[in-house]
Structure formats: structure tokens, C-alpha cells
Short mmCIF file of N, CA and C in Angstrom, two decimals:
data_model
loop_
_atom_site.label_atom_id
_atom_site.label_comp_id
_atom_site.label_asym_id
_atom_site.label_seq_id
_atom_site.Cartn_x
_atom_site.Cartn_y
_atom_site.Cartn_z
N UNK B 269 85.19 121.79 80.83
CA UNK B 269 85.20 121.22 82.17
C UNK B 269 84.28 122.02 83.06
N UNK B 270 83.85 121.63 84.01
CA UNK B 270 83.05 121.96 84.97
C UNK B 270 83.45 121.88 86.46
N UNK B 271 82.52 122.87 87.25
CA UNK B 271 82.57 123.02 88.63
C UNK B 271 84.13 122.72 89.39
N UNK B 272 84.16 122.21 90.31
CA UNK B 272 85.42 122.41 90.74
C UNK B 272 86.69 121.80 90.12
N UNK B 273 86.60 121.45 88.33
CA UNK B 273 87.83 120.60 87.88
C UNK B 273 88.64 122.17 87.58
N UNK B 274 87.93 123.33 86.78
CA UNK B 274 88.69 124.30 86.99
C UNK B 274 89.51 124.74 87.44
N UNK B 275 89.38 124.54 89.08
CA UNK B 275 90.39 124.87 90.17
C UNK B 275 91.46 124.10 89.94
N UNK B 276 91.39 122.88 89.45
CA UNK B 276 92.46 121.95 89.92
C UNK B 276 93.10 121.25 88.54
N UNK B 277 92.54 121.45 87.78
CA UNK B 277 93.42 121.23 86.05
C UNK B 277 93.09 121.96 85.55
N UNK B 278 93.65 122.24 84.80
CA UNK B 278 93.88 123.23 83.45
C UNK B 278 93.73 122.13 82.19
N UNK B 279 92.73 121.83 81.39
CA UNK B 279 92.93 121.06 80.01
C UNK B 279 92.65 122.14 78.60
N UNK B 280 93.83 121.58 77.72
CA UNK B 280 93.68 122.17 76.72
C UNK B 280 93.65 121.04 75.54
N UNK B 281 92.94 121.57 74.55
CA UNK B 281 92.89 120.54 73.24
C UNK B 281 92.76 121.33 71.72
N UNK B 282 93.14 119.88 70.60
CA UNK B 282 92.93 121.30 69.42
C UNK B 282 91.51 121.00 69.68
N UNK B 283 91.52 122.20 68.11
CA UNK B 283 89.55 121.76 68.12
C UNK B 283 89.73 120.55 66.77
N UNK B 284 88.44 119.92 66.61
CA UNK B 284 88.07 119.35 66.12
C UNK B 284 87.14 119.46 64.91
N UNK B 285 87.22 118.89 63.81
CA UNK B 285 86.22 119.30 62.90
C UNK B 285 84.85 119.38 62.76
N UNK B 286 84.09 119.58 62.52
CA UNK B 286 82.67 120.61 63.18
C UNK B 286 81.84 119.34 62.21
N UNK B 287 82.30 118.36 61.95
CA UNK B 287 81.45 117.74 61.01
C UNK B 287 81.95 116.31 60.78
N UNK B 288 81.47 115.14 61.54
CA UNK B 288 81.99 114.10 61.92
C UNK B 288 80.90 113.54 61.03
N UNK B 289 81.49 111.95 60.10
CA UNK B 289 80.80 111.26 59.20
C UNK B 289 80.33 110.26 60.03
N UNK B 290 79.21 109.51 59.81
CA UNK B 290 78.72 108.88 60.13
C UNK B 290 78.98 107.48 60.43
N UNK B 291 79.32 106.72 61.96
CA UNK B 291 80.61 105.85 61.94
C UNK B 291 82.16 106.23 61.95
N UNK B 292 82.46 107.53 61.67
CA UNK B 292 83.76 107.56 61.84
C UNK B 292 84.11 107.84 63.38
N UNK B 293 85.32 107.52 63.70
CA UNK B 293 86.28 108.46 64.89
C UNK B 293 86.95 109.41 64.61
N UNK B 294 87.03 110.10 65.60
CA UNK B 294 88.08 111.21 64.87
C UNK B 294 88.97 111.49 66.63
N UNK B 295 90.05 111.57 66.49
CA UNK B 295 90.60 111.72 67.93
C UNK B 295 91.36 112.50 68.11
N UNK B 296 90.60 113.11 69.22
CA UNK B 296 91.31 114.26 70.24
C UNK B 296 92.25 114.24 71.33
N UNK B 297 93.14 114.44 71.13
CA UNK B 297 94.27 114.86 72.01
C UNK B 297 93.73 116.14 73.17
N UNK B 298 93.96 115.80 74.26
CA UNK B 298 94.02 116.95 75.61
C UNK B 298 95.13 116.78 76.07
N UNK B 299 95.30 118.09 76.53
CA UNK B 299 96.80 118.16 77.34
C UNK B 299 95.82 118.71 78.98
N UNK B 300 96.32 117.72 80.20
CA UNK B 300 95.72 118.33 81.58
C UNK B 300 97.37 118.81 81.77
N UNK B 301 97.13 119.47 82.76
CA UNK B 301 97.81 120.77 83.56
C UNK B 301 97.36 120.41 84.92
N UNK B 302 98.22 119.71 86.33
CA UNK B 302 97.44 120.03 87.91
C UNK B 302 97.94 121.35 88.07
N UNK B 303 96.84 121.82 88.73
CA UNK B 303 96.45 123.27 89.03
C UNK B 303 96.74 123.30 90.55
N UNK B 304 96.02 122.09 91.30
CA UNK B 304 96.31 121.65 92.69
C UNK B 304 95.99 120.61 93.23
N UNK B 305 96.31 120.22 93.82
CA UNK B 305 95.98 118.36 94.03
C UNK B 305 94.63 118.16 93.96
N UNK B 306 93.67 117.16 94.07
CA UNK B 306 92.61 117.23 93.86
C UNK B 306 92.62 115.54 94.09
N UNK B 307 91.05 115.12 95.00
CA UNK B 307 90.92 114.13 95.16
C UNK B 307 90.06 113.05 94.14
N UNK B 308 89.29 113.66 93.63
CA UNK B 308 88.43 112.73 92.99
C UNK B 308 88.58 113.48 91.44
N UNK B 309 88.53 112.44 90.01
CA UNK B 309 88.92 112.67 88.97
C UNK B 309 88.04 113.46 88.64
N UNK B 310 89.28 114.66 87.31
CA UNK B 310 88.58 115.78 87.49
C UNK B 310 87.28 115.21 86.26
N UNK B 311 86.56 116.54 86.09
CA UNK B 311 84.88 116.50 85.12
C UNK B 311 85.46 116.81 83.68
N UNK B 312 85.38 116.57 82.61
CA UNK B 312 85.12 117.32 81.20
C UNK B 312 83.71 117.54 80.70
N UNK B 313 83.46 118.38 80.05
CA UNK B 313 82.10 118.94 79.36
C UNK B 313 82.55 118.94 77.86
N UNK B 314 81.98 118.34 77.79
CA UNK B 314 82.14 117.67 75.94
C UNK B 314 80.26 118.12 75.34
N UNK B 315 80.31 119.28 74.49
CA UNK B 315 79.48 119.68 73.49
C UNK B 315 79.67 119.26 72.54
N UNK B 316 78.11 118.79 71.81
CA UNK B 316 77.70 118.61 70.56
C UNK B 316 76.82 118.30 70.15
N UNK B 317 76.26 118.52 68.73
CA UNK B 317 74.93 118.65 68.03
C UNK B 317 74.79 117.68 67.35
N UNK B 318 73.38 116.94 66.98
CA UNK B 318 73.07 115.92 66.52
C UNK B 318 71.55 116.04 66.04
N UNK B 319 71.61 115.87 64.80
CA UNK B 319 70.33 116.12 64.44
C UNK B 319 69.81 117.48 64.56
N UNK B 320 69.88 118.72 64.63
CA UNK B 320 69.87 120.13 64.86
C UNK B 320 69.54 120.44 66.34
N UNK B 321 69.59 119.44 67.49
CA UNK B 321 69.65 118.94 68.85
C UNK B 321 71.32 119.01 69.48
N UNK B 322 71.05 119.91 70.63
CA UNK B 322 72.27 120.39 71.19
C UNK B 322 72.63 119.27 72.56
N UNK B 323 73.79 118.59 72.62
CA UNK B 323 73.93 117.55 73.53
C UNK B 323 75.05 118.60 74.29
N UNK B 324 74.64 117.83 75.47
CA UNK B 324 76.65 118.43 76.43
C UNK B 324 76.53 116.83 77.28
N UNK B 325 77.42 116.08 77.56
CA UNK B 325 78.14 115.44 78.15
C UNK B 325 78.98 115.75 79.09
N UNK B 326 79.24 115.19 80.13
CA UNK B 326 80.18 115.40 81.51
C UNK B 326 80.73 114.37 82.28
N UNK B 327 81.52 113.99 81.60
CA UNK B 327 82.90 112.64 82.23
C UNK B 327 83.31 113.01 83.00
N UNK B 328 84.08 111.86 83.64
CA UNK B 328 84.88 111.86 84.47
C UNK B 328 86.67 111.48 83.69
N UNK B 329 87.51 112.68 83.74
CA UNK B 329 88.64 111.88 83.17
C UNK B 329 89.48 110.90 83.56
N UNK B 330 89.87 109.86 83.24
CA UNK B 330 90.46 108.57 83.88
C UNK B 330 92.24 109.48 84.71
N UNK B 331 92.06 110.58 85.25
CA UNK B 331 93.36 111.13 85.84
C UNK B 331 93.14 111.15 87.78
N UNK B 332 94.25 110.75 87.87
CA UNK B 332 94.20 110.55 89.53
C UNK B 332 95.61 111.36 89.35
N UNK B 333 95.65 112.56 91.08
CA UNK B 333 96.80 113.85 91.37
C UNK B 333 97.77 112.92 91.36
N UNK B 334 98.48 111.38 91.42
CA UNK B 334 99.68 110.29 91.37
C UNK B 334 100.14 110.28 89.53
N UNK B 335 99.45 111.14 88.54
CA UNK B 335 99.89 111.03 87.56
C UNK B 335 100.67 112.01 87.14
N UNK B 336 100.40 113.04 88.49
CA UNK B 336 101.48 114.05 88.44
C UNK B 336 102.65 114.24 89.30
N UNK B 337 102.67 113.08 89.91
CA UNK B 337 103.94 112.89 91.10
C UNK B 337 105.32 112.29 90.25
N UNK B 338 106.50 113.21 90.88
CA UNK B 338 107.49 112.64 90.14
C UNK B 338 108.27 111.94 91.06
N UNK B 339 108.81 110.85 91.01
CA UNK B 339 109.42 110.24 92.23
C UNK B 339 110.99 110.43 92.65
N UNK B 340 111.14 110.68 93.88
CA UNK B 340 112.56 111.31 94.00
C UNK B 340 113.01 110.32 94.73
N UNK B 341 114.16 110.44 94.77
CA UNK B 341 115.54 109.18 95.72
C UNK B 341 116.06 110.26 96.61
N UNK B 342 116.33 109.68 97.71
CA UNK B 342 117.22 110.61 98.90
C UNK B 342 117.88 109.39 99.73
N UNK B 343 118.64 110.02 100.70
CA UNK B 343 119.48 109.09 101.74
C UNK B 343 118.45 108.91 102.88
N UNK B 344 118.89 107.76 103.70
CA UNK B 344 117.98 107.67 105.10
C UNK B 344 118.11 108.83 105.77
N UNK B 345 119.00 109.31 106.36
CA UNK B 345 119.07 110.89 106.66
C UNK B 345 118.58 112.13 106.39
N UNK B 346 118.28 112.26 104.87
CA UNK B 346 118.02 113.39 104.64
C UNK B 346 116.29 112.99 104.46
N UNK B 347 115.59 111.93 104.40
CA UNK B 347 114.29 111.10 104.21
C UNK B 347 113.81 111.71 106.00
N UNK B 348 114.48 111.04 106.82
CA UNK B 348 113.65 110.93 108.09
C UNK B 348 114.76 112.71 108.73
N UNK B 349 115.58 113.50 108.14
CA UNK B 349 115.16 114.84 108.34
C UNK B 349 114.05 115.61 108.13
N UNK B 350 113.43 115.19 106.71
CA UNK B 350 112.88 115.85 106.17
C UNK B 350 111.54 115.51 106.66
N UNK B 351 110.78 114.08 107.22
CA UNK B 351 109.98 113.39 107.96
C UNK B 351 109.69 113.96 109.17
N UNK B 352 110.81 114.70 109.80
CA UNK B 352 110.45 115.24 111.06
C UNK B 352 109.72 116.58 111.02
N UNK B 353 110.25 117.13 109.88
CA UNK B 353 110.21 118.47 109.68
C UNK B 353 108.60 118.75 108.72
N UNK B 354 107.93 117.09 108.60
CA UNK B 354 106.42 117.59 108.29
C UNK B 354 105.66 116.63 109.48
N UNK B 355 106.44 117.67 110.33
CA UNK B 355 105.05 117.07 111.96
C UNK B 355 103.80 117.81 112.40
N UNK B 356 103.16 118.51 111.59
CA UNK B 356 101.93 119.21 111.72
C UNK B 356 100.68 118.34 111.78
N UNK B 357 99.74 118.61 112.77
CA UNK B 357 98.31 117.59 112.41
C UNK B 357 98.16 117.25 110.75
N UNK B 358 98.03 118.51 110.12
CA UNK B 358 97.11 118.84 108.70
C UNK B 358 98.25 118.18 108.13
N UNK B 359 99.68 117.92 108.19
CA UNK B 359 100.74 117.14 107.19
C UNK B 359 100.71 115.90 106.67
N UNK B 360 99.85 115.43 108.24
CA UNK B 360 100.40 113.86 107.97
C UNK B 360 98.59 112.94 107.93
N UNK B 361 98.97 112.35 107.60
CA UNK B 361 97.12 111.28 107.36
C UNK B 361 97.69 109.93 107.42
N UNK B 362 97.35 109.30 108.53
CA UNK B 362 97.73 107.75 108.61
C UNK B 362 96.12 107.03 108.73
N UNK B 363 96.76 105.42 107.91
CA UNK B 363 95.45 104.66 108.42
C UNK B 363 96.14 103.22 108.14
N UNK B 364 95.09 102.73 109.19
CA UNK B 364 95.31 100.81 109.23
C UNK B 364 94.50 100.80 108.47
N UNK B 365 94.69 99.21 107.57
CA UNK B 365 93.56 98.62 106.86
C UNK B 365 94.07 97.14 106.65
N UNK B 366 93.18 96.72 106.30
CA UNK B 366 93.53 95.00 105.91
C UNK B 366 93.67 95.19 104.08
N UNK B 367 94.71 94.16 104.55
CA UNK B 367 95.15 93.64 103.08
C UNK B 367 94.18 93.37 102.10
N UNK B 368 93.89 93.29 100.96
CA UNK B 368 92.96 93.23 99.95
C UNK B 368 93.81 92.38 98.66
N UNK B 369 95.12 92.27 99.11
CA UNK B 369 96.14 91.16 98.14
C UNK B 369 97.38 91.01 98.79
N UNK B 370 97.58 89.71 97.97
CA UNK B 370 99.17 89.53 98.70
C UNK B 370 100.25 90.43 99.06
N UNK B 371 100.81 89.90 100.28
CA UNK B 371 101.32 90.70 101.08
C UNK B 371 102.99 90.45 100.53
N UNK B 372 103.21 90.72 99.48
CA UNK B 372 104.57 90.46 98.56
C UNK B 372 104.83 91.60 98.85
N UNK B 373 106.47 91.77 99.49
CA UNK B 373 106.90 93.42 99.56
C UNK B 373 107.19 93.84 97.81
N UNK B 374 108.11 93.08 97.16
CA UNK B 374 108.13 93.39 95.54
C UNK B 374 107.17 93.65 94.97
N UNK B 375 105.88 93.06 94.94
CA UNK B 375 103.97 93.19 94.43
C UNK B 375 103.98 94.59 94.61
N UNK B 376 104.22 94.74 95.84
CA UNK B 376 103.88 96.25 96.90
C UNK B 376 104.57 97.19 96.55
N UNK B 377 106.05 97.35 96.35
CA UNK B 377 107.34 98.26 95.63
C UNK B 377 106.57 98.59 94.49
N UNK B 378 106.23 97.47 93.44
CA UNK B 378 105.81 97.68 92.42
C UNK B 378 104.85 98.60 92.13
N UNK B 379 103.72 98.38 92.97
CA UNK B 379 102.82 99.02 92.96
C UNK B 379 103.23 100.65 93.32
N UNK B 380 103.79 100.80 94.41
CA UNK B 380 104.26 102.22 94.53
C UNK B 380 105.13 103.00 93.65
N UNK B 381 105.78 102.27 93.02
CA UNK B 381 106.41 102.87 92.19
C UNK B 381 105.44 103.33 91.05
N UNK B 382 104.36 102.34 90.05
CA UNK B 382 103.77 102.80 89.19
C UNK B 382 102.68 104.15 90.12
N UNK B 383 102.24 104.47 91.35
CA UNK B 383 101.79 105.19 91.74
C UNK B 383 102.64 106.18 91.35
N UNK B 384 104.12 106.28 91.38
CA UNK B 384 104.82 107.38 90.90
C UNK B 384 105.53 107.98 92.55
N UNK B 385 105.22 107.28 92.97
CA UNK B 385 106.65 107.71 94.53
C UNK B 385 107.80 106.67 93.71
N UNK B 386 108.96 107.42 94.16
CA UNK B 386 110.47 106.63 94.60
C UNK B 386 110.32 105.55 95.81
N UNK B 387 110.78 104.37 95.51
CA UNK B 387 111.10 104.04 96.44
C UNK B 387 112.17 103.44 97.04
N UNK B 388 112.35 103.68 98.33
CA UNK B 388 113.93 104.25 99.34
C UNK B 388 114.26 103.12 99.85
N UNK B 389 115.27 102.34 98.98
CA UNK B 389 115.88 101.03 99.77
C UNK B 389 116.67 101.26 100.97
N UNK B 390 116.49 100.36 101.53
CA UNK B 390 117.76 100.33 102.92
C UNK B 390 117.44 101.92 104.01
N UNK B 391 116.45 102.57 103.99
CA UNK B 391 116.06 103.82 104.51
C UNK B 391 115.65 103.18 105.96
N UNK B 392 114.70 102.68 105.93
CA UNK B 392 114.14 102.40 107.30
C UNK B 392 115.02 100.92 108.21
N UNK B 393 114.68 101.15 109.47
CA UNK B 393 115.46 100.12 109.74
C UNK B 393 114.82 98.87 110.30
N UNK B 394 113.35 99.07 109.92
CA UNK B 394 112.83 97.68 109.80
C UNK B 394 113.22 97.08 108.54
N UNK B 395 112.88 95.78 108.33
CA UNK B 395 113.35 95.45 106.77
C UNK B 395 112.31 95.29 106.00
N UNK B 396 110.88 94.71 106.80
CA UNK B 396 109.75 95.05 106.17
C UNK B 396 108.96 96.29 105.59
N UNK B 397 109.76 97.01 106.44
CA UNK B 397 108.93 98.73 106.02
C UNK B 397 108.99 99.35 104.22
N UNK B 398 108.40 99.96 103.92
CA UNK B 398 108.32 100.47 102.67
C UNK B 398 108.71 101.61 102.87
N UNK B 399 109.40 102.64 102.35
CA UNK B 399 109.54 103.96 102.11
C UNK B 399 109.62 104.32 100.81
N UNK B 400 108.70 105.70 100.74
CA UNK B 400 108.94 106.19 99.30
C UNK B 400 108.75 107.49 99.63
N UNK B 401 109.17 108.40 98.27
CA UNK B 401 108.96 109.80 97.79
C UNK B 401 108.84 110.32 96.78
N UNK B 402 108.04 111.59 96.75
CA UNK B 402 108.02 112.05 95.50
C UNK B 402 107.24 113.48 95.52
N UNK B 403 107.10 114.34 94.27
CA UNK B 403 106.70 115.43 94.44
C UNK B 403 105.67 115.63 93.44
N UNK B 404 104.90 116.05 93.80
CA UNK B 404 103.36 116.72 93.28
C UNK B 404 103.52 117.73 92.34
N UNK B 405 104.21 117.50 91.24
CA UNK B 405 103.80 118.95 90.15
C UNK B 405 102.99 119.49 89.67
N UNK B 406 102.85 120.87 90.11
CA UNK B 406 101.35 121.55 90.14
C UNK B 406 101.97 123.01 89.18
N UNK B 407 101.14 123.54 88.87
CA UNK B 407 101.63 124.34 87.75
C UNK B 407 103.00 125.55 88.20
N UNK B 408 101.78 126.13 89.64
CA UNK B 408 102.67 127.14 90.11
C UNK B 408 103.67 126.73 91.42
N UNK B 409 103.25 125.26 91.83
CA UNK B 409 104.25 124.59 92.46
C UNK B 409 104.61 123.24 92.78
N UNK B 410 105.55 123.03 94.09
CA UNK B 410 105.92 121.42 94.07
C UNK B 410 105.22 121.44 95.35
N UNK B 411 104.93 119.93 95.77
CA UNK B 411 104.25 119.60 96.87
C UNK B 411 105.03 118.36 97.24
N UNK B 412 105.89 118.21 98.14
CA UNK B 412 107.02 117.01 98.14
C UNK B 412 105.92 115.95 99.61
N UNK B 413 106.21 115.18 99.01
CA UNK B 413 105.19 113.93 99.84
C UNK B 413 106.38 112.63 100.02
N UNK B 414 106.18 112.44 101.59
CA UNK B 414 107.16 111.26 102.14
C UNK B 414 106.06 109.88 102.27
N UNK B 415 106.06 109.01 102.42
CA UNK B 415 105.37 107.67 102.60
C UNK B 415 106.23 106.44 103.29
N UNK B 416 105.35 105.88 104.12
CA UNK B 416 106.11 104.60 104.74
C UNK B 416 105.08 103.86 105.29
N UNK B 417 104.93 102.44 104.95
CA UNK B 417 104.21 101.79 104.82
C UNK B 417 104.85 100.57 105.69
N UNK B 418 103.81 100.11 106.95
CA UNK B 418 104.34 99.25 107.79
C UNK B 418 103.46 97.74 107.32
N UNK B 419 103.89 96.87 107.00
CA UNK B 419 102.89 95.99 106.88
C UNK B 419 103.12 94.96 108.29
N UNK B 420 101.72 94.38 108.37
CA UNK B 420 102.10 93.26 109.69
C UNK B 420 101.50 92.03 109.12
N UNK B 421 102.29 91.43 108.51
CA UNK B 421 101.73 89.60 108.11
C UNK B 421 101.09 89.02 108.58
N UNK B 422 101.13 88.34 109.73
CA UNK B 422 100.81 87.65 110.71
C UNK B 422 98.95 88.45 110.88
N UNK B 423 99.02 89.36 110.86
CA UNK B 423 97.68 90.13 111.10
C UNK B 423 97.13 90.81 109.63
N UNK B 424 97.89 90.38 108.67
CA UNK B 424 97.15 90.61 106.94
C UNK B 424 96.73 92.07 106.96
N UNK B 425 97.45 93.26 107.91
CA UNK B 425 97.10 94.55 107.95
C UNK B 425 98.62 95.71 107.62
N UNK B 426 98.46 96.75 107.07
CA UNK B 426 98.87 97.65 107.01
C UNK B 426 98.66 98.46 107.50
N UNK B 427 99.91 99.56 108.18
CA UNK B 427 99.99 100.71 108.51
C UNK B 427 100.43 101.71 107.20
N UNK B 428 99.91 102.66 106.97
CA UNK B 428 100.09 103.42 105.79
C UNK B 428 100.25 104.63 106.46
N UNK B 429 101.09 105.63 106.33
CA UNK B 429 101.56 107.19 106.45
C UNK B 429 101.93 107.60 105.56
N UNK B 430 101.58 109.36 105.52
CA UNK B 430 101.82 109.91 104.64
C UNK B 430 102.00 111.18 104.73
N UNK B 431 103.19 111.92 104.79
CA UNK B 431 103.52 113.16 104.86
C UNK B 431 103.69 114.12 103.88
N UNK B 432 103.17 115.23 103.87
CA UNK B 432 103.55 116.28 102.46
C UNK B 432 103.51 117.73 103.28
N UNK B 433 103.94 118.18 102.16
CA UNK B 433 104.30 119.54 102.55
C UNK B 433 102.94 121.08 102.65
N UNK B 434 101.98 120.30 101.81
CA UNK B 434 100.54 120.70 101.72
C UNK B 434 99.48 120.59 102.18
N UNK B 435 98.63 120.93 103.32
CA UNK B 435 97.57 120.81 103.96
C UNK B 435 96.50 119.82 102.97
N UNK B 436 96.29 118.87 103.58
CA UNK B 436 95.34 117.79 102.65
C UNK B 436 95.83 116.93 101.36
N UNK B 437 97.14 117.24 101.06
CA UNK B 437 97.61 115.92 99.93
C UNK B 437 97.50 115.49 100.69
N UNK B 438 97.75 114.70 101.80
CA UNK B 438 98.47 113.49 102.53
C UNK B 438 97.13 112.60 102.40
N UNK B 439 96.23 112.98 102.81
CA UNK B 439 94.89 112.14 102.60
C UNK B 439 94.59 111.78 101.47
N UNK B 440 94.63 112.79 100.67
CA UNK B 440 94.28 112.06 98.90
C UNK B 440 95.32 111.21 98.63
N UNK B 441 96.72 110.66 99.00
CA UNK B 441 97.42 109.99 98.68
C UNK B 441 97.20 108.92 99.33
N UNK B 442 97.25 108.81 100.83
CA UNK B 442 96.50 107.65 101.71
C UNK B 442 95.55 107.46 101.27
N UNK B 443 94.27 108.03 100.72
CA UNK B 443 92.90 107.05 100.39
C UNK B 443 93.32 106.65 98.95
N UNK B 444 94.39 107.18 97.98
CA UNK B 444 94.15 106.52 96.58
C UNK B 444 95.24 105.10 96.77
N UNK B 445 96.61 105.20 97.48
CA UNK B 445 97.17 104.33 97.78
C UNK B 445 96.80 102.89 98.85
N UNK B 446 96.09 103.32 99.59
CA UNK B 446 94.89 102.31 100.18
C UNK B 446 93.94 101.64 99.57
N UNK B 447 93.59 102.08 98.42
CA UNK B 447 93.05 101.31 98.24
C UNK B 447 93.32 100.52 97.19
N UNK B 448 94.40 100.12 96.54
CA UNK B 448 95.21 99.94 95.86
C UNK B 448 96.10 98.53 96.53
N UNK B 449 96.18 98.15 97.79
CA UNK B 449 97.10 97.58 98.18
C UNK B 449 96.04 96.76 99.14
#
């Protein structure tokens, strides 16, 4: 891996046999590790020789920081305690946007849930509102992230918020969940 994926995953793999037949596959298993949230998917550097010609390659791995969120359940109470208590500028990242698909709250649940937040029935006391949660497992810690999502029909737009406990998740979760919905 390269440049700044270091900081932010840890990947490990076996090795592989030094001598691949011609037409075959042979497949590698990686194990990633988040190191720390990270916005854009991390790099791999994949070496190898061909013809007595030295290649290196540099992907992008198909991993977004939501594959490391585990989703938690709480009460309305202890949700909008804990909501108050991440009121810092750097906590929270909100944005409007227009809809990009149907405005189905179930479509929408769905979707948040495979993002990997919980999401908090009967929490808010609109009935349209979305709430969810969940926490960021990072090697040496947790990063607990609140979400609530206002949609307005009539105007085919969303309000999206997003609170965490970490200076700058909240944005990488608002721009990957935005654009998604």
C-alpha cells in the first residue's frame, strides 16, 4: 500500500506463489484493519515480474470507513442525550441535497442499515425523520456516530446530519451517505 492508506488501514495477506502458470488464477485473501477513518478508498501496491520486467500496480480497494461501522440500538433518550453532548462545530457536518431516488422511507432504512448504522424506530418525534447509529471500529479505538435524516417530499430534498465523536468522521459519513440516497 501506498501514501496515505498506511495511516488509515493496516492490510495483511499470505504470500503467494512466486510462479503463476499461464492463464491461471490464483487468489489472495487480505485482511484490512481501519487504522482511522479515512475518506476516499484506501491504495494497494501490488508487485510483479513478467518477462524478466518488473511491474508495480496501485488500486484502489473497493473499502469505504461504513464497512467498519457497527450499528448500535439505544432509547430516544439516551440517542438525543448523547446528540446534545456532540455540539461542537468540528462534530457535526450537515447538508441539503435533492433526492437522486425514491423518496421510500423503507428504500431509505434499507439503505442505512446496509451502510451499517442502526436504525432507531420511534426515536424522533417526527414520523418522517430517520435516525440511526453506530460506531466506527478503528484498531486502537471506537468513534460512535449519531445520524438523522429529515426528508421533505413535497420539495424531493433532504436534510442529512451527522454527529460523531471524532473531528471529521461526520463529513466522510455525510458525503458517502449523500450520495447514496
Amino acid at each position: 500500500y501506498t501514501g496515505q492508506s498506511e495511516e488509515v488501514v493496516k492490510i495483511e495477506g499470505d504470500l503467494v506463489t512466486s510462479l503463476v502458470p499461464a492463464g491461471a488464477q490464483i487468489p489472495q485473501t487480505i485482511r484490512v484493519t481501519c487504522l482511522a477513518p479515512f475518506g476516499e478508498s484506501p491504495l494497494i501496491q501490488i508487485g510483479f515480474s513478467n518477462s524478466g520486467g518488473q511491474h508495480n500496480l496501485v488500486l484502489r480497494l473497493p473499502i469505504l470507513v461504513n464497512k467498519f461501522i457497527k450499528n448500535v440500538s439505544m432509547s430516544a433518550t439516551d440517542f438525543f442525550n448523547r446528540w446534545k453532548c456532540l455540539n461542537l462545530p468540528n462534530q457535526e457536518c450537515q447538508k441539503v441535497f435533492k433526492a437522486t431516488k425514491p423518496m421510500d422511507n423503507e428504500l431509505v432504512k434499507n439503505k442505512i442499515l446496509g451502510f451499517g448504522l442502526g436504525v432507531l424506530e420511534g426515536v424522533d418525534p417526527k414520523v418522517d425523520n430517520i435516525v440511526g447509529a453506530g460506531i466506527v471500529n478503528c484498531e486502537k479505538s471506537q468513534i460512535g456516530c449519531l445520524m438523522r435524516l429529515e426528508p421533505s417530499k413535497p420539495a424531493q430534498m433532504y436534510r442529512l446530519t451527522v454527529r460523531s465523536s471524532r473531528e471529521g468522521v461526520s463529513t466522510v459519513l455525510v458525503n458517502l451517505l449523500s450520495h447514496d440516497l
